[in-house]
PDB file of C-alpha atoms in Angstrom:
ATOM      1  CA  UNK I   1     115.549 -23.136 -16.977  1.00 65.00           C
ATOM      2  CA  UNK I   2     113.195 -20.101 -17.694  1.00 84.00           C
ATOM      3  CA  UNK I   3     114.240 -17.162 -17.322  1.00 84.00           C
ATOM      4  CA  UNK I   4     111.181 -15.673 -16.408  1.00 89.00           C
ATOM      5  CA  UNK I   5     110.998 -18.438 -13.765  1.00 92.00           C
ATOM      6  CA  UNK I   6     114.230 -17.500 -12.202  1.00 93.00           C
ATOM      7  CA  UNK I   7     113.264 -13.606 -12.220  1.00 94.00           C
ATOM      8  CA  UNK I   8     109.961 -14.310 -10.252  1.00 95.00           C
ATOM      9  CA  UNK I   9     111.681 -16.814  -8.173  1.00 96.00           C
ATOM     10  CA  UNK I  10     114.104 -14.207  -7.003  1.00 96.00           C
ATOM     11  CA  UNK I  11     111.543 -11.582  -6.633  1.00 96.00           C
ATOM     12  CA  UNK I  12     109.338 -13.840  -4.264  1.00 97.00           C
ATOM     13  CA  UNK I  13     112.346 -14.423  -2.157  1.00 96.00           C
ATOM     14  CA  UNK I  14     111.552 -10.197  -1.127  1.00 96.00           C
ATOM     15  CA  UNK I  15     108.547 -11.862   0.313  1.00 97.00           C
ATOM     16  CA  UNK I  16     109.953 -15.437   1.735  1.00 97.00           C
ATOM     17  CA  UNK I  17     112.997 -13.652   3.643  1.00 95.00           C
ATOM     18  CA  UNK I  18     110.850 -11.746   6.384  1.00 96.00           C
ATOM     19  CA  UNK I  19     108.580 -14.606   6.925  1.00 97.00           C
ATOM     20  CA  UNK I  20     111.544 -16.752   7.386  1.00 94.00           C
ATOM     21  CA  UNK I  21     113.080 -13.900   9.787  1.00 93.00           C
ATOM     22  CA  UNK I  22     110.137 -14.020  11.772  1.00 95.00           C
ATOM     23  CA  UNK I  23     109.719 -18.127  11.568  1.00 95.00           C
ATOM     24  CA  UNK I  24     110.896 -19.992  14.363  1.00 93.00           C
ATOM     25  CA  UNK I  25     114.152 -21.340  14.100  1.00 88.00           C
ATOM     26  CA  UNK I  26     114.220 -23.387  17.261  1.00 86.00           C
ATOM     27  CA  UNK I  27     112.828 -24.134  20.425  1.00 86.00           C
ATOM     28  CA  UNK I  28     114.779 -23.666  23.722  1.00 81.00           C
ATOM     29  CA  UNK I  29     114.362 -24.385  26.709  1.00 79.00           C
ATOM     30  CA  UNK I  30     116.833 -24.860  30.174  1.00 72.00           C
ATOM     31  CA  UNK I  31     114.857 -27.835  31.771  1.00 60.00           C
ATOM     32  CA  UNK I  32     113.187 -30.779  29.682  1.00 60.00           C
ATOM     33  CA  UNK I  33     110.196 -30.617  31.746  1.00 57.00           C
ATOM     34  CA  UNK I  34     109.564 -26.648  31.060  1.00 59.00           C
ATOM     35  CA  UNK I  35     107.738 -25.379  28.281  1.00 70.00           C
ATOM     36  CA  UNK I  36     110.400 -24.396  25.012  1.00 78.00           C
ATOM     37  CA  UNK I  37     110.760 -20.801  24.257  1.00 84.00           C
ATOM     38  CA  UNK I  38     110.832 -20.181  20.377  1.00 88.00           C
ATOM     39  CA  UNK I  39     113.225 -18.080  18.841  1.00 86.00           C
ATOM     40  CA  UNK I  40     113.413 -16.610  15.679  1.00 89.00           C
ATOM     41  CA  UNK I  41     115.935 -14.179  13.688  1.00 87.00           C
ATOM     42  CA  UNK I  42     114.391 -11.575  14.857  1.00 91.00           C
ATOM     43  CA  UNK I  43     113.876 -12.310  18.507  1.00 90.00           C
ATOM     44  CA  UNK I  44     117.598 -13.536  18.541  1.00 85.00           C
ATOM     45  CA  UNK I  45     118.595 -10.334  16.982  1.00 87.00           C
ATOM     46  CA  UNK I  46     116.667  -8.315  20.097  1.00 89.00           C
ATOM     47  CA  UNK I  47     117.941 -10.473  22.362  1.00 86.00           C
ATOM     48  CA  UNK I  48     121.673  -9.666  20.957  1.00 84.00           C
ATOM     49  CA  UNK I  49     120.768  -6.179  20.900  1.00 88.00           C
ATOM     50  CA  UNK I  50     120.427  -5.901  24.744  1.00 88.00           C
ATOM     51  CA  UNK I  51     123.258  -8.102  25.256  1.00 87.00           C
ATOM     52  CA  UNK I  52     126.596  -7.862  22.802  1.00 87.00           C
ATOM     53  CA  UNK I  53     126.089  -4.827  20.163  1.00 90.00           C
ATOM     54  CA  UNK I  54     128.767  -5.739  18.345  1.00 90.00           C
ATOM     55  CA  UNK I  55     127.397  -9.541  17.568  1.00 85.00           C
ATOM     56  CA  UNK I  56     123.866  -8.165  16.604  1.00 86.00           C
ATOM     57  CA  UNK I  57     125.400  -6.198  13.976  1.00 90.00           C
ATOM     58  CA  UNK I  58     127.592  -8.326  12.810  1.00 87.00           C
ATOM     59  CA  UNK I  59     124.197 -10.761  12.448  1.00 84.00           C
ATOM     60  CA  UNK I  60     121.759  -8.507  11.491  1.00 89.00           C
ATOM     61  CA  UNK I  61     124.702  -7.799   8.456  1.00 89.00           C
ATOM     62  CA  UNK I  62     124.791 -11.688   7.838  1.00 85.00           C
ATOM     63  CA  UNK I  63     120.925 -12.555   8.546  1.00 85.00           C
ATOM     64  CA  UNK I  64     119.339  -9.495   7.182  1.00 91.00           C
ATOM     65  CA  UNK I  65     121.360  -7.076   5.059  1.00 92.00           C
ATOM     66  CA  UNK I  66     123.621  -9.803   3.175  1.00 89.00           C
ATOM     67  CA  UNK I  67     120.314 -11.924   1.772  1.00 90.00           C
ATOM     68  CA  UNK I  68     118.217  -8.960   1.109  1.00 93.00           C
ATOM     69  CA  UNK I  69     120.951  -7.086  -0.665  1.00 93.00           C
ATOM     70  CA  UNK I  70     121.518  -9.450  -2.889  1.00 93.00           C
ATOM     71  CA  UNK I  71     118.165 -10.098  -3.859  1.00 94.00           C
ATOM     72  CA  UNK I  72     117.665  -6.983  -4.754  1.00 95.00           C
ATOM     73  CA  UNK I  73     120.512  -6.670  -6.583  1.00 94.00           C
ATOM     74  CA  UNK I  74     120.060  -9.997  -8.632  1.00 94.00           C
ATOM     75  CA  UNK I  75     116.496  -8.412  -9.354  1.00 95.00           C
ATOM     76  CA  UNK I  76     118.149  -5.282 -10.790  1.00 95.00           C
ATOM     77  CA  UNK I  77     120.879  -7.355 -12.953  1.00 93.00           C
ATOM     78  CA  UNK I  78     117.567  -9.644 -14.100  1.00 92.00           C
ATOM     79  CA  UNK I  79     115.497  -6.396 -14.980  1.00 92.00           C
ATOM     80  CA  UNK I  80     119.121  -4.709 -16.628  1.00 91.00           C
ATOM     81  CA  UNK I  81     118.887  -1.762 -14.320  1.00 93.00           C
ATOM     82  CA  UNK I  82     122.390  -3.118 -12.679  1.00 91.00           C
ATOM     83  CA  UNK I  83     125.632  -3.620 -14.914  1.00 91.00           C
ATOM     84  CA  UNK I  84     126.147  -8.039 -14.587  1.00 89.00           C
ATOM     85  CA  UNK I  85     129.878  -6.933 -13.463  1.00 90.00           C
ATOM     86  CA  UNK I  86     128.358  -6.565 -10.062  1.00 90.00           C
ATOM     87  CA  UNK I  87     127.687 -10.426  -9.747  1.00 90.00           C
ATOM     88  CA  UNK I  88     130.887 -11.376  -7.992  1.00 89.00           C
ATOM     89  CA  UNK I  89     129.639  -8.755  -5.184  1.00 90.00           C
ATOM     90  CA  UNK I  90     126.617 -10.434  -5.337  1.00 89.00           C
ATOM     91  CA  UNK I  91     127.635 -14.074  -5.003  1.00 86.00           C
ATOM     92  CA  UNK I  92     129.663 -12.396  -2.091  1.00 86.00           C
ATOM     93  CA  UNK I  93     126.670 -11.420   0.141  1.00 84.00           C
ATOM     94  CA  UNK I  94     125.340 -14.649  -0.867  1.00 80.00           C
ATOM     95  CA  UNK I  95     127.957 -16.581   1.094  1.00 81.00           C
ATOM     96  CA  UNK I  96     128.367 -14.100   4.143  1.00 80.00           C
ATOM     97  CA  UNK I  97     124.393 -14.892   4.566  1.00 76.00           C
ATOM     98  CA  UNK I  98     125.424 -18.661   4.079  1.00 75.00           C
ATOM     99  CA  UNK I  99     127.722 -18.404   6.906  1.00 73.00           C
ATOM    100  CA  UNK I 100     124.487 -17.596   9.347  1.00 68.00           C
ATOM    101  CA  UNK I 101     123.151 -20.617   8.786  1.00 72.00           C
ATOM    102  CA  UNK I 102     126.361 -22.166   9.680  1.00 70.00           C
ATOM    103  CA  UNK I 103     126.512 -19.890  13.005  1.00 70.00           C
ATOM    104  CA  UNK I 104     123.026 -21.438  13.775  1.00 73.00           C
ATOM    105  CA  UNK I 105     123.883 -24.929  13.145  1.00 71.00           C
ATOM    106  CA  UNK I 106     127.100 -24.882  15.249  1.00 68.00           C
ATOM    107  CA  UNK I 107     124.540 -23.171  17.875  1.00 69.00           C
ATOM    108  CA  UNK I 108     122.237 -25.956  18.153  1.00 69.00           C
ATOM    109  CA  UNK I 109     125.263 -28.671  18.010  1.00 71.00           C
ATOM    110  CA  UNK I 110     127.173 -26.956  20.753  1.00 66.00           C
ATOM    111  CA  UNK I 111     124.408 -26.851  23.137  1.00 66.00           C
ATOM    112  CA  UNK I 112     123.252 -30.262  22.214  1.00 67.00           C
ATOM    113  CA  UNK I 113     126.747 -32.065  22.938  1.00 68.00           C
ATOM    114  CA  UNK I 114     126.817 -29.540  26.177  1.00 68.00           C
ATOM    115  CA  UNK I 115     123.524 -31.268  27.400  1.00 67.00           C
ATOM    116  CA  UNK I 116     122.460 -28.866  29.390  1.00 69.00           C
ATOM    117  CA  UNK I 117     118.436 -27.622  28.155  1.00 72.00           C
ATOM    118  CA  UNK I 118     116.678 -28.950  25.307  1.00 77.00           C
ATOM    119  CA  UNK I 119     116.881 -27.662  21.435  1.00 80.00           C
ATOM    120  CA  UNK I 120     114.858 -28.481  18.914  1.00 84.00           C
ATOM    121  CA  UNK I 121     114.849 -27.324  14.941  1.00 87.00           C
ATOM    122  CA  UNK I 122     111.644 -25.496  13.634  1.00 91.00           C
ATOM    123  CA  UNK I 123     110.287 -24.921  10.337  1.00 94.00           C
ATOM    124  CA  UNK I 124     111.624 -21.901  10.211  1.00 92.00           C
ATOM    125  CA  UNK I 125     115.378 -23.101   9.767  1.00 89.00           C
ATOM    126  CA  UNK I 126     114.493 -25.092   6.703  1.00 92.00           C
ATOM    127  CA  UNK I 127     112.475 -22.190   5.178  1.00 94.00           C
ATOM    128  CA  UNK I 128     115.561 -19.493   6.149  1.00 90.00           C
ATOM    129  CA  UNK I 129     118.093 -22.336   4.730  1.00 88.00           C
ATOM    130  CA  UNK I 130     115.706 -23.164   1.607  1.00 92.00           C
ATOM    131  CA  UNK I 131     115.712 -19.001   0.801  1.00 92.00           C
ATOM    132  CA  UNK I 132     119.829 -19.081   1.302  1.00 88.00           C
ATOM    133  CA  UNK I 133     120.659 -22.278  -1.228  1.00 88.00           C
ATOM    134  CA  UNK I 134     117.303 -20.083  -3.501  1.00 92.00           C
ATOM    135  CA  UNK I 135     119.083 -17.219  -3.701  1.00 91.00           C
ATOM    136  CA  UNK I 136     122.638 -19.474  -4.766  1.00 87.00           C
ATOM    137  CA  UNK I 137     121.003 -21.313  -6.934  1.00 92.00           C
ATOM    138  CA  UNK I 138     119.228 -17.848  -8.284  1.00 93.00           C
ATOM    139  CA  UNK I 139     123.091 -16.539  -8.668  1.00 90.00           C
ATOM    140  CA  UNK I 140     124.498 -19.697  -9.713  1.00 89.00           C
ATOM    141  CA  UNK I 141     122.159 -19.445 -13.068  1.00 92.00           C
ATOM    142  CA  UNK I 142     122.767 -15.780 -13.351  1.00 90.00           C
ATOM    143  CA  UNK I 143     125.852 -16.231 -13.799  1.00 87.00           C
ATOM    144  CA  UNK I 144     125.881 -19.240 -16.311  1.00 86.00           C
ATOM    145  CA  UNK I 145     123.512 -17.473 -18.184  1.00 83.00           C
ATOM    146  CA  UNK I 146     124.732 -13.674 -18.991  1.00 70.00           C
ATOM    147  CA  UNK I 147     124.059 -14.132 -22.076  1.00 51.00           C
ATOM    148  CA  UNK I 148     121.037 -14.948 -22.227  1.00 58.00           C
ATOM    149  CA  UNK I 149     120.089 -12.038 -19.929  1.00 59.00           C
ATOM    150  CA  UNK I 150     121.897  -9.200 -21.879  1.00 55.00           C
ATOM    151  CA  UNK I 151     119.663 -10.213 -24.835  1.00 59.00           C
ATOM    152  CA  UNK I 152     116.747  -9.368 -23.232  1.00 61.00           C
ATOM    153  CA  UNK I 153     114.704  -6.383 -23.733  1.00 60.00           C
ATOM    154  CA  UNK I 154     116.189  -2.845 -21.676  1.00 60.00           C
ATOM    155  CA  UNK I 155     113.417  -1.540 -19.345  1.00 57.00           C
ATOM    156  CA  UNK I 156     115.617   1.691 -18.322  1.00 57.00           C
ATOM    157  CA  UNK I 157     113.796   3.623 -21.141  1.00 60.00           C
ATOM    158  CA  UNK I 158     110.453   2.590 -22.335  1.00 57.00           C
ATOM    159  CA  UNK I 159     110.183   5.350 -24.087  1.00 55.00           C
ATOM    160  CA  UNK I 160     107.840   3.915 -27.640  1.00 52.00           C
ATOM    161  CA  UNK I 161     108.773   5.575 -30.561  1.00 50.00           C
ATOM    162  CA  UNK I 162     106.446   5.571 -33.597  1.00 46.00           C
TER     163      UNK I 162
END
């Protein structure tokens, strides 16, 4: 694979992640003949907020932080502007922001085998899980390919000389 493809796959990810934060993840609702309430990253995270401080920032670590982080970071290592020995701290975050997907899906299965209310997935699940396995896949080929990246040019100094 390109390179170049992977660098400005990683760098749109900057752009998919709050979309997919602010994407509904599900609709909820206690009754089956009330109207579903959406809920998103974001409006979970508020919702945890008023509720159990300690869980919201252990999720806002996991849902936010852990993904963005590492994006960044793989962005820096793709540019050279971050040493590659910094991968394995990398792939790190990637998997603590896999595990919120995980925390959602045992959400949704929990209160579906309770049967009390009615879930249902929205799009913005698949787009949050489809930036997740991105950004794995993104450090996956980072990683098989050092190489390939230390040979390319340094942008710390563009400095021309003539």
């Amino acid at each position: 694979m390109n390179s170049r493809l992977i660098k400005y796959l990683n760098l749109s990810l900057l752009i998919l992640y709050p979309i997919a934060w602010a994407a509904p993840l599900m609709r909820a609702g206690l009754l089956p003949l009330f109207s579903l309430d959406e809920i998103s990253v974001l409006t979970g995270l508020q919702s945890l907020w008023a509720s159990d401080i300690f869980l919201a920032l252990v999720v806002t670590a996991f849902a936010l932080f852990a993904p963005y982080l590492k994006t960044i970071g793989l962005a820096l290592v793709h540019f050279r502007l971050l040493s590659q020995r910094l991968l394995p701290a990398l792939n790190l975050l990637g998997k603590l922001a896999m595990a919120d997907i995980f925390l959602i899906a045992l959400y949704i299965t929990l209160t579906k085998g309770i049967g009390i209310g009615r879930i249902e997935v929205a799009w913005g699940l698949y787009m949050f899980t489809a930036c997740i396995v991105a950004s794995l896949f993104i450090s996956w080929w980072t990683e098989r390919s050092k190489v390939s990246i230390a040979n390319q040019p340094d942008y710390r100094n563009n400095t021309k000389t003539e």
